[in-house]
PDB file of C-alpha atoms in Angstrom:
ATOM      1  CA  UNK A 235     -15.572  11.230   2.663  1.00  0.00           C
ATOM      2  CA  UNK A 236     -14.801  11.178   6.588  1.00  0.00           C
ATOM      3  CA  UNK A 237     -12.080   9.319   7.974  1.00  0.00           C
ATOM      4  CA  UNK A 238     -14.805   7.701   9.978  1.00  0.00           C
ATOM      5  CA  UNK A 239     -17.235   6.811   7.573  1.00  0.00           C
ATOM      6  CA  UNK A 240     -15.866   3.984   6.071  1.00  0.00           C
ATOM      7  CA  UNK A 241     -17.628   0.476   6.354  1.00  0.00           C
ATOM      8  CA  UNK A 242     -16.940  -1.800   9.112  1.00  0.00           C
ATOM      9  CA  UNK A 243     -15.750  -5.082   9.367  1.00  0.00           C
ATOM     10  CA  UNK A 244     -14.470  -5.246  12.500  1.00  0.00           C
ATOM     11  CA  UNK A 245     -15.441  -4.000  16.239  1.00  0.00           C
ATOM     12  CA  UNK A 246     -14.752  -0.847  17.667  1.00  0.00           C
ATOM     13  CA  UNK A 247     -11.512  -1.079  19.900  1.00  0.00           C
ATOM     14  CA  UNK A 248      -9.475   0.914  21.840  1.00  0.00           C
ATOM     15  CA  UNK A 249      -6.420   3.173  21.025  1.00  0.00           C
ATOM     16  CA  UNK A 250      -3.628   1.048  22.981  1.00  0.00           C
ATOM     17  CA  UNK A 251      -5.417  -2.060  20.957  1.00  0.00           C
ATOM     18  CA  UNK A 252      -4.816   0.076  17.929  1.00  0.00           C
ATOM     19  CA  UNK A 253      -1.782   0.598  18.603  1.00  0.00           C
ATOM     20  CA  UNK A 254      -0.332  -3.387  18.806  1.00  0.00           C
ATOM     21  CA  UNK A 255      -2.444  -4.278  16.204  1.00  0.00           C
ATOM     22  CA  UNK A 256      -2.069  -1.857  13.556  1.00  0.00           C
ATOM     23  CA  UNK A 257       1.206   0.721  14.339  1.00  0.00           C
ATOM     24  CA  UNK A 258       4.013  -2.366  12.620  1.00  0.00           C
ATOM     25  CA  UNK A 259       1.435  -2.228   9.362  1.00  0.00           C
ATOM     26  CA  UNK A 260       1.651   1.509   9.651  1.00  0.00           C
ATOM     27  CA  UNK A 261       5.242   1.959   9.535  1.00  0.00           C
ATOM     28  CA  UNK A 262       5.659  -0.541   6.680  1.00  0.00           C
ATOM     29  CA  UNK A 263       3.426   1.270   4.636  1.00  0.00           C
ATOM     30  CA  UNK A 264       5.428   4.782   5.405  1.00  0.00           C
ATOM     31  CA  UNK A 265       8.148   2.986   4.024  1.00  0.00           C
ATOM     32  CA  UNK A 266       6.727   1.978   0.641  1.00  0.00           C
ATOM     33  CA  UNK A 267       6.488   5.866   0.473  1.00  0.00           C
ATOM     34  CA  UNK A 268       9.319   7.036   1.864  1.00  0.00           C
ATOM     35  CA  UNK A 269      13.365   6.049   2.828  1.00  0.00           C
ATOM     36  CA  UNK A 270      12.616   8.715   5.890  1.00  0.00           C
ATOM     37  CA  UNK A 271      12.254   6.567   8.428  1.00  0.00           C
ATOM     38  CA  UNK A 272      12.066   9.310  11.285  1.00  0.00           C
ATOM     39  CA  UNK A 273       9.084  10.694   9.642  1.00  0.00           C
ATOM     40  CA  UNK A 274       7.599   7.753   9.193  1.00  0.00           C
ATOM     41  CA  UNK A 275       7.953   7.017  12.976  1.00  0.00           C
ATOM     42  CA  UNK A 276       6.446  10.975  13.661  1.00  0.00           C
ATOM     43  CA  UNK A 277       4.010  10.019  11.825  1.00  0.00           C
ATOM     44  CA  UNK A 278       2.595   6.888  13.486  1.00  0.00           C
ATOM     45  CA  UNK A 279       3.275   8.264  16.710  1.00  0.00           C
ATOM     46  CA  UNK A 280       1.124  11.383  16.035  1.00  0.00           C
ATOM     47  CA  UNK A 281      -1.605   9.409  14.439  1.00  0.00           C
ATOM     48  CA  UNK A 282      -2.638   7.399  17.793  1.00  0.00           C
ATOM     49  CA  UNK A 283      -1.202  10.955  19.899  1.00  0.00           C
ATOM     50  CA  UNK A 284      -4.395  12.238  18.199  1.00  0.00           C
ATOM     51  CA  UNK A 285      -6.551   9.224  19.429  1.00  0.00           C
ATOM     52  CA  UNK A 286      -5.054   9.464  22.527  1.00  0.00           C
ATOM     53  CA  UNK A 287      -6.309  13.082  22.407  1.00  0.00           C
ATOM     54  CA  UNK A 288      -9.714  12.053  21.651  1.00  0.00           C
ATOM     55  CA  UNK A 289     -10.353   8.659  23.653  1.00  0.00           C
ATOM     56  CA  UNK A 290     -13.988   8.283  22.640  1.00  0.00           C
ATOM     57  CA  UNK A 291     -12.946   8.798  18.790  1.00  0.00           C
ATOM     58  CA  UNK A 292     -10.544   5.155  19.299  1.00  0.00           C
ATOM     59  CA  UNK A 293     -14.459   3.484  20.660  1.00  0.00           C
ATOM     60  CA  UNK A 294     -16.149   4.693  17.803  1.00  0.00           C
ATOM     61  CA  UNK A 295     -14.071   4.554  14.578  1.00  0.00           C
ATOM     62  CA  UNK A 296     -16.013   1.834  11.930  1.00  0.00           C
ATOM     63  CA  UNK A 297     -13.281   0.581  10.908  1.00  0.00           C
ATOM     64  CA  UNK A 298      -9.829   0.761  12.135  1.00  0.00           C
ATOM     65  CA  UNK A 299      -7.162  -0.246   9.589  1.00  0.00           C
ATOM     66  CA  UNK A 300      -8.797   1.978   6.918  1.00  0.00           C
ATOM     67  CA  UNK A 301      -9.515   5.096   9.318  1.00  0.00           C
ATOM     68  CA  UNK A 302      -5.895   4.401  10.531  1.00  0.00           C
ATOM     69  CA  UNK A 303      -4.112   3.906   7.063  1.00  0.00           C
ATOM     70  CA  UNK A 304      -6.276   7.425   6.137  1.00  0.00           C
ATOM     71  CA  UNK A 305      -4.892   9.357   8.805  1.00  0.00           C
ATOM     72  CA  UNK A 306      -1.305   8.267   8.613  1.00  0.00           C
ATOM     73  CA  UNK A 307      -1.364   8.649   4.617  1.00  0.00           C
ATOM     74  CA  UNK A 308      -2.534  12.297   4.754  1.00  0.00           C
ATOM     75  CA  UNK A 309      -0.275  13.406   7.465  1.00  0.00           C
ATOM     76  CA  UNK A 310       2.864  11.562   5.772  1.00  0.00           C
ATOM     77  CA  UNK A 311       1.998  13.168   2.214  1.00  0.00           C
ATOM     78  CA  UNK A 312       1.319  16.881   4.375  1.00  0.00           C
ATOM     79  CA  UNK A 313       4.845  16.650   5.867  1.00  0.00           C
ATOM     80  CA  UNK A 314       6.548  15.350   2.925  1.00  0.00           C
ATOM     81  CA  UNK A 315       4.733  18.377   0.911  1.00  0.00           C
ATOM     82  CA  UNK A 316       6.290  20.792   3.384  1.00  0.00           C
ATOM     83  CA  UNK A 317       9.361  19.362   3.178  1.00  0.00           C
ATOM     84  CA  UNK A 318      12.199  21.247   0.877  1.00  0.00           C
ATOM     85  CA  UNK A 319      14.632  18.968   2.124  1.00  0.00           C
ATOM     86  CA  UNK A 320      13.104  15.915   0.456  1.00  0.00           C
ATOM     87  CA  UNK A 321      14.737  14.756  -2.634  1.00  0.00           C
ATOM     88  CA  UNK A 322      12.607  11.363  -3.253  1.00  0.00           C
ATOM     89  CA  UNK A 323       9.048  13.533  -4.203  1.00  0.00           C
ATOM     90  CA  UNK A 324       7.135  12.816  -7.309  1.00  0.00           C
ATOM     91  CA  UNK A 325       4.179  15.217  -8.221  1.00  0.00           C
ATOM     92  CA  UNK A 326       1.188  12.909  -9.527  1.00  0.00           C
ATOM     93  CA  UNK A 327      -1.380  14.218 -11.517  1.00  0.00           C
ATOM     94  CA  UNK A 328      -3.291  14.342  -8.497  1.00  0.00           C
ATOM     95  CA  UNK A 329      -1.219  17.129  -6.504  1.00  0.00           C
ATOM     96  CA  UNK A 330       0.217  14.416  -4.377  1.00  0.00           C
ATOM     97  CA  UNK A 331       4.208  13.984  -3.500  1.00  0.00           C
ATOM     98  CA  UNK A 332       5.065  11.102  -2.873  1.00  0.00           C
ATOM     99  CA  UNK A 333       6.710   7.683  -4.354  1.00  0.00           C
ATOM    100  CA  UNK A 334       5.605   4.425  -3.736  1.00  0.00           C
ATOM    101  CA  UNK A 335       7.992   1.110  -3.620  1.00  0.00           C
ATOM    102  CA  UNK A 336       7.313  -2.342  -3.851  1.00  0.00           C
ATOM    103  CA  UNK A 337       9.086  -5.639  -5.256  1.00  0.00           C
ATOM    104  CA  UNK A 338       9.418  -9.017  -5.454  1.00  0.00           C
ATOM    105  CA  UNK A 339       9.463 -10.192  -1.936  1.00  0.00           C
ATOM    106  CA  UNK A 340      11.897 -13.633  -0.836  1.00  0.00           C
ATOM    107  CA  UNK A 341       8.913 -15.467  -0.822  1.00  0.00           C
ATOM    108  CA  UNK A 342       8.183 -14.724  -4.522  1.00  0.00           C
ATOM    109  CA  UNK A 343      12.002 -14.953  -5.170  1.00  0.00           C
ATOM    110  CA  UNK A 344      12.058 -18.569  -3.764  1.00  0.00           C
ATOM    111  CA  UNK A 345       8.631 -19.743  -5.512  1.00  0.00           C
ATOM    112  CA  UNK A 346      10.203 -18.305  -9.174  1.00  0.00           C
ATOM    113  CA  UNK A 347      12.912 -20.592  -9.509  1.00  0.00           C
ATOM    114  CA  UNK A 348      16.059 -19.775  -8.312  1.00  0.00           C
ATOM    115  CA  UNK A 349      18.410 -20.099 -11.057  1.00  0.00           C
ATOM    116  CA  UNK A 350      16.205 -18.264 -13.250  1.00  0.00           C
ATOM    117  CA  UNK A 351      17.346 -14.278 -13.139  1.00  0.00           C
ATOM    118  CA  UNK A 352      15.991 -13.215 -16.191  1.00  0.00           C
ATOM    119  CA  UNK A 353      12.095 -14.019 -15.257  1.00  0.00           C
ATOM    120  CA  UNK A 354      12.730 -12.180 -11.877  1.00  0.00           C
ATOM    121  CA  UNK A 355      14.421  -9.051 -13.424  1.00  0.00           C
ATOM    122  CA  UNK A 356      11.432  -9.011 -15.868  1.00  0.00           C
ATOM    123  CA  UNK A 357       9.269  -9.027 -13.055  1.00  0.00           C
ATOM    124  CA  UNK A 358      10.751  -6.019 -11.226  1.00  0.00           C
ATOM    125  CA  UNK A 359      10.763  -3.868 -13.996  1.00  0.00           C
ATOM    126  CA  UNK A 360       7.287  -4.622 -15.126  1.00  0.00           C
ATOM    127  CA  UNK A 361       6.102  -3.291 -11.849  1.00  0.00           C
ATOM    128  CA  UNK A 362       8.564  -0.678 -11.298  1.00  0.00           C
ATOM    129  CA  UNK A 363       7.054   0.681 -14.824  1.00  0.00           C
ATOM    130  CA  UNK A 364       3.379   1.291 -12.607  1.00  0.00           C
ATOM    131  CA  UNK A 365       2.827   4.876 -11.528  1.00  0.00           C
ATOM    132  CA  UNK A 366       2.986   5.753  -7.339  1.00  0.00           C
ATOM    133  CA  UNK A 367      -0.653   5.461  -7.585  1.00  0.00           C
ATOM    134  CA  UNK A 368      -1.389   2.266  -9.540  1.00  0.00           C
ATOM    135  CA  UNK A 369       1.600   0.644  -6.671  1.00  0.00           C
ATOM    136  CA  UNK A 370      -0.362   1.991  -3.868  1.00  0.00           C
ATOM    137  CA  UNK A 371      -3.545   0.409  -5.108  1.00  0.00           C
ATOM    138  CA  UNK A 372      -2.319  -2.786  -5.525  1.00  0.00           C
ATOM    139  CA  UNK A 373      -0.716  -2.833  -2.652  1.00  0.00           C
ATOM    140  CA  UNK A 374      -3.617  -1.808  -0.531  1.00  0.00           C
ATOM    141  CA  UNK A 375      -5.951  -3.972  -2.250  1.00  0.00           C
ATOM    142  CA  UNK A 376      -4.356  -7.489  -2.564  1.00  0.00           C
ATOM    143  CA  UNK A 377      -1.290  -7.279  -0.097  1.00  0.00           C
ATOM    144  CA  UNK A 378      -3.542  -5.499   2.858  1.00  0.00           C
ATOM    145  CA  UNK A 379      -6.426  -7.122   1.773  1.00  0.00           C
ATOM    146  CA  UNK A 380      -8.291  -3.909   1.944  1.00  0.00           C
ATOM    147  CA  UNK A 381     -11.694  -3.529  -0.295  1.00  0.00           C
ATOM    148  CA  UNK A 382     -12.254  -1.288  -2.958  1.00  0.00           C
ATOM    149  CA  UNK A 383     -14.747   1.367  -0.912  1.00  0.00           C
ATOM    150  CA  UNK A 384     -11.468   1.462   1.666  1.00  0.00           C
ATOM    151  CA  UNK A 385      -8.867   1.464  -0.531  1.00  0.00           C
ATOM    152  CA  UNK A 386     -10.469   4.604  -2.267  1.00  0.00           C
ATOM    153  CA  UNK A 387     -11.078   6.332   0.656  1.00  0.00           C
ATOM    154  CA  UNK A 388      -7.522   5.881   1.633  1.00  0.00           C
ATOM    155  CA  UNK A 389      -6.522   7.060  -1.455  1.00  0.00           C
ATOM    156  CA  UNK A 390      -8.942  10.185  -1.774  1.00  0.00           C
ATOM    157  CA  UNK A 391     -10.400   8.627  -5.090  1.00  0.00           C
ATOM    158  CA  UNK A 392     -13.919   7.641  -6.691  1.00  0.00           C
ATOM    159  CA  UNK A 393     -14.227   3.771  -6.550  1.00  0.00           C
ATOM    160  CA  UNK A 394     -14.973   3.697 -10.063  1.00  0.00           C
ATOM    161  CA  UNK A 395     -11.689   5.284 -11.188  1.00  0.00           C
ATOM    162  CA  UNK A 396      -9.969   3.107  -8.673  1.00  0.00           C
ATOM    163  CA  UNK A 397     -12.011  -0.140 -10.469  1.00  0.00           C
ATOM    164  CA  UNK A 398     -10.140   1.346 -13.766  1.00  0.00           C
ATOM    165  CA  UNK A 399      -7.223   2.322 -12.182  1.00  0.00           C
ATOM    166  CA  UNK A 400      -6.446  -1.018 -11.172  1.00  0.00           C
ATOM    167  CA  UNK A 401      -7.854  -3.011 -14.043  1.00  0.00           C
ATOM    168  CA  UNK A 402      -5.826  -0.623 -16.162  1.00  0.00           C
ATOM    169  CA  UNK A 403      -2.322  -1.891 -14.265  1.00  0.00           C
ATOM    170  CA  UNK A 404      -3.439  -5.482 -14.160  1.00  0.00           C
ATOM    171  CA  UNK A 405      -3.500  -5.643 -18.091  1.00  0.00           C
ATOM    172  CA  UNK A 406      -0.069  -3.730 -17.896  1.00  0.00           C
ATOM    173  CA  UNK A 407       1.426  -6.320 -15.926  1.00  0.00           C
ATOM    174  CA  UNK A 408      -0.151  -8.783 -17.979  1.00  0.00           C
ATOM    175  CA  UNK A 409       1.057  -7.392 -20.852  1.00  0.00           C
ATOM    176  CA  UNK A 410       4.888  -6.800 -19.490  1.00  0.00           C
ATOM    177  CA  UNK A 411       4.863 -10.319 -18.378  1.00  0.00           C
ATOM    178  CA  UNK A 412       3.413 -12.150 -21.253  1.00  0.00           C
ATOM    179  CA  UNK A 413       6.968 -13.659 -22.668  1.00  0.00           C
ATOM    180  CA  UNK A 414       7.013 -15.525 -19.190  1.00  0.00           C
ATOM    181  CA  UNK A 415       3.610 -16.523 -18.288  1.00  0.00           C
ATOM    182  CA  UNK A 416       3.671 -18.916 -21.178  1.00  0.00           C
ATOM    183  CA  UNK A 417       6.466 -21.035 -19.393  1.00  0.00           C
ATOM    184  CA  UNK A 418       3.989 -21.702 -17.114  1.00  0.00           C
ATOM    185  CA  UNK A 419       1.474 -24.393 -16.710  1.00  0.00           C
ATOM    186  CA  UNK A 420      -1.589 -21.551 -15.970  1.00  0.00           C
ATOM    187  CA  UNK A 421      -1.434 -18.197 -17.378  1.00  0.00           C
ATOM    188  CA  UNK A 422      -2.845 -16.534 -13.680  1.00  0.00           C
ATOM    189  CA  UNK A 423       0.272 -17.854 -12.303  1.00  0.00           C
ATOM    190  CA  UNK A 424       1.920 -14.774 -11.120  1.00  0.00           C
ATOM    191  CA  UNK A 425      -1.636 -13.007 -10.989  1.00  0.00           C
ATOM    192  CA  UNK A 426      -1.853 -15.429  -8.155  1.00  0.00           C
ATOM    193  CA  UNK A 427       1.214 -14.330  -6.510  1.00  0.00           C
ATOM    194  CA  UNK A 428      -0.138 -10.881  -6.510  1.00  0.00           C
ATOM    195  CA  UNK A 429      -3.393 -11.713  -5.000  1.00  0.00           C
ATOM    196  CA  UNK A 430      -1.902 -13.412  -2.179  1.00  0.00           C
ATOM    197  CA  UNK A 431       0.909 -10.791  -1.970  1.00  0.00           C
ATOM    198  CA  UNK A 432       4.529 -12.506  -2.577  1.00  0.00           C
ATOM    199  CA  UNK A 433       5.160 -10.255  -5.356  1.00  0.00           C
ATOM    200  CA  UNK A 434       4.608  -7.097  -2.657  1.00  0.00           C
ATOM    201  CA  UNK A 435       7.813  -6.469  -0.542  1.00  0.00           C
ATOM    202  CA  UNK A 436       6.952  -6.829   3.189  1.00  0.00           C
TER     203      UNK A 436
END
């Protein structure tokens, strides 16, 4: 699947557009990956060097945040491959090193009431118990609002095991979470969260 290939929603812009728009989303998604934050910075920088590079490429891409999010993904997985000084990598059953981070964000911490530790500790460790991979897809698909075709090419996955993949950690969380969701007045109550991303660190 080519980087450019993915479905558009959006017109074709230029790199320096690119750039404003997309390079803050970028870097916050290097860190979900990884604490290096000079890598992560190498990383974004080289991804719009190369558009710079190729000028008509930036007037031509389908669609930008996905083509973007591709590129920078693959080079900051390459260079944390080639890294022996890395300490943070996790070998999925993919062949991919990397970890992926995300929690309950102050948003989430002030709708969850605040007195009430024990829901929001339950809540952490229900999704620190998700894999890298089954992190990454949630975040991509209800924080960044991507859609399934673009969050599997990001990921370098079939859209069908990416349906399963997050249906599969849905019901996990579900499950984790069941002791609290019945202290609520709707069961989709934190399901909601996740949809509109509180639960996601920012």
């Amino acid at each position: 699947m080519g980087d450019q290939n993915i479905t558009s929603h959006e017109p074709p812009q230029n790199w320096e557009q690119l750039y404003i728009e997309y390079a803050s989303l970028l870097y916050n998604y290097g860190c979900k990956i990884t604490s290096q934050k000079s890598l992560i910075e190498d990383c974004v920088h080289d991804v719009f060097v190369n558009l710079l590079k190729a000028p008509q490429c930036a007037t031509t891409i389908n669609n930008p945040k996905a083509y973007l999010f591709k590129s920078f993904r693959r080079l900051l997985i390459n260079k944390l491959k080639t890294d022996t000084r890395s300490q943070e990598l996790v070998l999925d059953r993919g062949g991919e090193a990397y970890q992926f981070n995300i929690e309950l964000s102050s948003e989430a911490y002030r709708i969850i009431e605040e007195n009430n530790d024990e829901q929001r500790k339950k809540i952490a460790e229900a999704i620190r118990q998700l894999s890298p991979r089954q992190k990454e897809a949630i975040y991509l698909k209800f924080y960044e609002n991507q859609s399934y075709e673009e969050v599997a090419g990001i990921m370098k996955i079939e859209k069908s095991a990416l349906y399963s993949m997050i249906y599969k950690s849905l019901a996990q969380l579900r499950r984790a979470l069941s002791p609290i969701l019945s202290t609520k007045t709707s069961a989709g109550y934190y399901f909601s969260l996740f949809a509109s991303g509180l639960l996601l660190l920012v």
